[in-house]
Amino acid sequence: MTTTITQQNLLERDDLHFSLKFGYLGLGMGGCSIAAECANVKTNVKNGHFPYNGLLINTNNMDFEKINIINPNIEKLQIGNGKGAGRDLEAGEKAFTEEKEKVTGAIKKQFMDRDFIWIVAGLGGGTGTGSVIEAIKLLHSNGFKKRFGLILTLPRNKEGSTVISNALERLQRISKAMAGLGSIILVDNQKLYDKFIKENPNSTLADYLTYSNNFVSATLHELNVVTASFKPFGDSHFDSSEFENLLKTPGVLSLSKYSVKDSKIDLGNESSYVPEFKDSINNGILSDGYKLDNATRAAASVISNKPTAQRVFTLGFTDKIETIVDEIAPLAGEKPIATYVDEKARGVHFYTVFAGLNLPTRVNELVVENNRLTELQDNKDDEDDVLASLQTFKRKKKQVDSVDDLDSLLSGNSNTIDDFESESKKKQEDNYDPIEDM
Ligand SMILES: Nc1nc2c(ncn2[C@@H]2O[C@H](COP(=O)(O)OP(=O)(O)OP(=O)(O)O)[C@@H](O)[C@H]2O)c(=O)[nH]1
Ligand SMILES: [Mg+2]
């Protein structure tokens, strides 16, 4: 599967550096799958074959078997009964809390030397979603204060009301605590899925999940490499410590990338790159629908090979990029623009990061979808009410107007209310089969 993001073959090179040593704490099936993929990144760099590590926590033992682990620095920890939390938030939370000491020990052991930890969970299930708040509290109070962020997936519309309401319940609580956390990266499964099935109509959901997990992994690794590896061109610079500050900024992080052929950029003609660069910012990589003018920090990095850099990275060009970022995020306290030379680059690559954002409009959409499903359920309940009211229906007793009728009444052969009641009782019996009774 191809990801357009690794055009520079970053994984095959041995001449790269990393800004931060990431540790990935995966919670639940989705969280563990993404965390493993991110921690599996393997490079040719000496003493950096596996620059990241991971701790995978799940209540479902079998799920660990489904995860592809190539990095020996990834540990697994089973909590709860080994059978999963069955989309039950409380069960997931309980499993985590009950084994807090074991988890704390594993976290300290695994992440001691890490610069930054990502808590990763797929929102919507029982284990990951149920334990994410406890995991936040645990890192916060065990030496990782302000040194961790969240990677959370947002469910697709068709995943059902339990999944959507689980996700919204925890998002609501997380959003209230956002000021005390590092950055949050949202992976919008609906957005990535729509794009994926359009391009791969014959693929499966499992293919999509693999693709999306690779995509998240490549995005984070690429950003981490870009900020540390390449020679700044000119005096503007965006370095590892600034990258770290971005990640530590409370609020949601929006990431974007735009790659274009070297020859396409024509400085005499802004339409050769400006509209597409702006679009890339609004479309984001992993999620979109942000009010970017709320950003408290922003950064843009542009990379090309030397001949292109000498032609393109003029004062006029960096001024243009700076103006665009400034117009989009006027309130950002810092917004460094940096240009770099990567001798091996093919094409020109624009990366932007906007930090300190509020939740995106996708969350609104999920609330609307949740309300629609609740309303549907209410209407369904109304139908059930019709049945229930039918059960309470009482037929008026027949007027006794002849001797025959009186006889039948006395003999118990009449078709009266009692019959109806015994009928409905029968219908409530366990083995009652409505089809047989038709
Ligand atoms: N991008 C991506 N999303 C995933 C993946 N697996 C699950 N998800 C999303 O995460 C949500 C939660 O699912 P799981 O992670 O399987 O749930 P869990 O935390 O294991 O919870 P329980 O199984 O209920 O104990 C799903 O509804 C999906 O939207 C994955 O591999 N990649
Ligand atoms: Mg599970």
mmCIF file of N, CA and C in Angstrom, residues 233-236 267 270 273 308-324 337 339:
data_model
loop_
_atom_site.group_PDB
_atom_site.id
_atom_site.type_symbol
_atom_site.label_atom_id
_atom_site.label_comp_id
_atom_site.label_asym_id
_atom_site.label_seq_id
_atom_site.Cartn_x
_atom_site.Cartn_y
_atom_site.Cartn_z
ATOM 1 N N PHE A 233 17.973 26.430 5.342
ATOM 2 C CA PHE A 233 18.390 27.259 4.204
ATOM 3 C C PHE A 233 18.014 28.686 4.570
ATOM 4 N N GLY A 234 18.999 29.549 4.654
ATOM 5 C CA GLY A 234 18.705 30.905 5.116
ATOM 6 C C GLY A 234 18.691 30.924 6.632
ATOM 7 N N ASP A 235 18.225 32.018 7.220
ATOM 8 C CA ASP A 235 18.384 32.123 8.672
ATOM 9 C C ASP A 235 17.131 31.740 9.472
ATOM 10 N N SER A 236 16.028 31.525 8.769
ATOM 11 C CA SER A 236 14.844 31.093 9.525
ATOM 12 C C SER A 236 15.027 29.632 9.910
ATOM 13 N N LEU A 267 7.712 31.075 -9.303
ATOM 14 C CA LEU A 267 7.571 32.195 -8.371
ATOM 15 C C LEU A 267 6.863 33.391 -9.009
ATOM 16 N N GLU A 270 1.787 32.953 -8.656
ATOM 17 C CA GLU A 270 1.411 32.387 -7.349
ATOM 18 C C GLU A 270 0.457 31.214 -7.458
ATOM 19 N N TYR A 273 1.357 27.420 -6.838
ATOM 20 C CA TYR A 273 1.493 26.677 -5.568
ATOM 21 C C TYR A 273 0.633 27.212 -4.423
ATOM 22 N N THR A 308 16.690 23.367 -6.336
ATOM 23 C CA THR A 308 15.352 23.963 -6.200
ATOM 24 C C THR A 308 15.342 25.014 -5.096
ATOM 25 N N ALA A 309 16.030 24.709 -3.984
ATOM 26 C CA ALA A 309 16.080 25.670 -2.874
ATOM 27 C C ALA A 309 16.668 26.988 -3.353
ATOM 28 N N GLN A 310 17.744 26.896 -4.152
ATOM 29 C CA GLN A 310 18.390 28.123 -4.621
ATOM 30 C C GLN A 310 17.484 28.930 -5.545
ATOM 31 N N ARG A 311 16.631 28.228 -6.259
ATOM 32 C CA ARG A 311 15.728 28.930 -7.175
ATOM 33 C C ARG A 311 14.485 29.460 -6.432
ATOM 34 N N VAL A 312 13.935 28.616 -5.518
ATOM 35 C CA VAL A 312 12.611 28.913 -4.950
ATOM 36 C C VAL A 312 12.652 29.667 -3.614
ATOM 37 N N PHE A 313 13.597 29.292 -2.743
ATOM 38 C CA PHE A 313 13.547 29.849 -1.384
ATOM 39 C C PHE A 313 14.092 31.273 -1.323
ATOM 40 N N THR A 314 13.414 32.185 -1.988
ATOM 41 C CA THR A 314 13.809 33.586 -1.978
ATOM 42 C C THR A 314 13.103 34.292 -0.825
ATOM 43 N N LEU A 315 13.479 35.506 -0.575
ATOM 44 C CA LEU A 315 12.814 36.273 0.476
ATOM 45 C C LEU A 315 11.324 36.442 0.151
ATOM 46 N N GLY A 316 11.055 36.662 -1.135
ATOM 47 C CA GLY A 316 9.662 36.829 -1.560
ATOM 48 C C GLY A 316 8.832 35.579 -1.263
ATOM 49 N N PHE A 317 9.448 34.405 -1.455
ATOM 50 C CA PHE A 317 8.749 33.145 -1.224
ATOM 51 C C PHE A 317 8.461 32.949 0.276
ATOM 52 N N THR A 318 9.486 33.075 1.115
ATOM 53 C CA THR A 318 9.248 32.876 2.551
ATOM 54 C C THR A 318 8.274 33.928 3.086
ATOM 55 N N ASP A 319 8.334 35.130 2.520
ATOM 56 C CA ASP A 319 7.392 36.168 2.936
ATOM 57 C C ASP A 319 5.958 35.754 2.597
ATOM 58 N N LYS A 320 5.794 35.141 1.449
ATOM 59 C CA LYS A 320 4.457 34.687 1.021
ATOM 60 C C LYS A 320 3.917 33.621 1.996
ATOM 61 N N ILE A 321 4.780 32.645 2.312
ATOM 62 C CA ILE A 321 4.380 31.567 3.234
ATOM 63 C C ILE A 321 4.032 32.163 4.598
ATOM 64 N N GLU A 322 4.877 33.091 5.041
ATOM 65 C CA GLU A 322 4.652 33.733 6.336
ATOM 66 C C GLU A 322 3.316 34.479 6.349
ATOM 67 N N THR A 323 3.021 35.168 5.249
ATOM 68 C CA THR A 323 1.763 35.920 5.163
ATOM 69 C C THR A 323 0.563 34.976 5.220
ATOM 70 N N ILE A 324 0.663 33.862 4.504
ATOM 71 C CA ILE A 324 -0.458 32.909 4.494
ATOM 72 C C ILE A 324 -0.710 32.367 5.906
ATOM 73 N N ILE A 337 8.627 30.086 10.307
ATOM 74 C CA ILE A 337 8.622 29.545 8.948
ATOM 75 C C ILE A 337 10.059 29.129 8.655
ATOM 76 N N THR A 339 12.891 27.013 6.007
ATOM 77 C CA THR A 339 13.169 26.322 4.741
ATOM 78 C C THR A 339 14.411 25.467 4.942
#
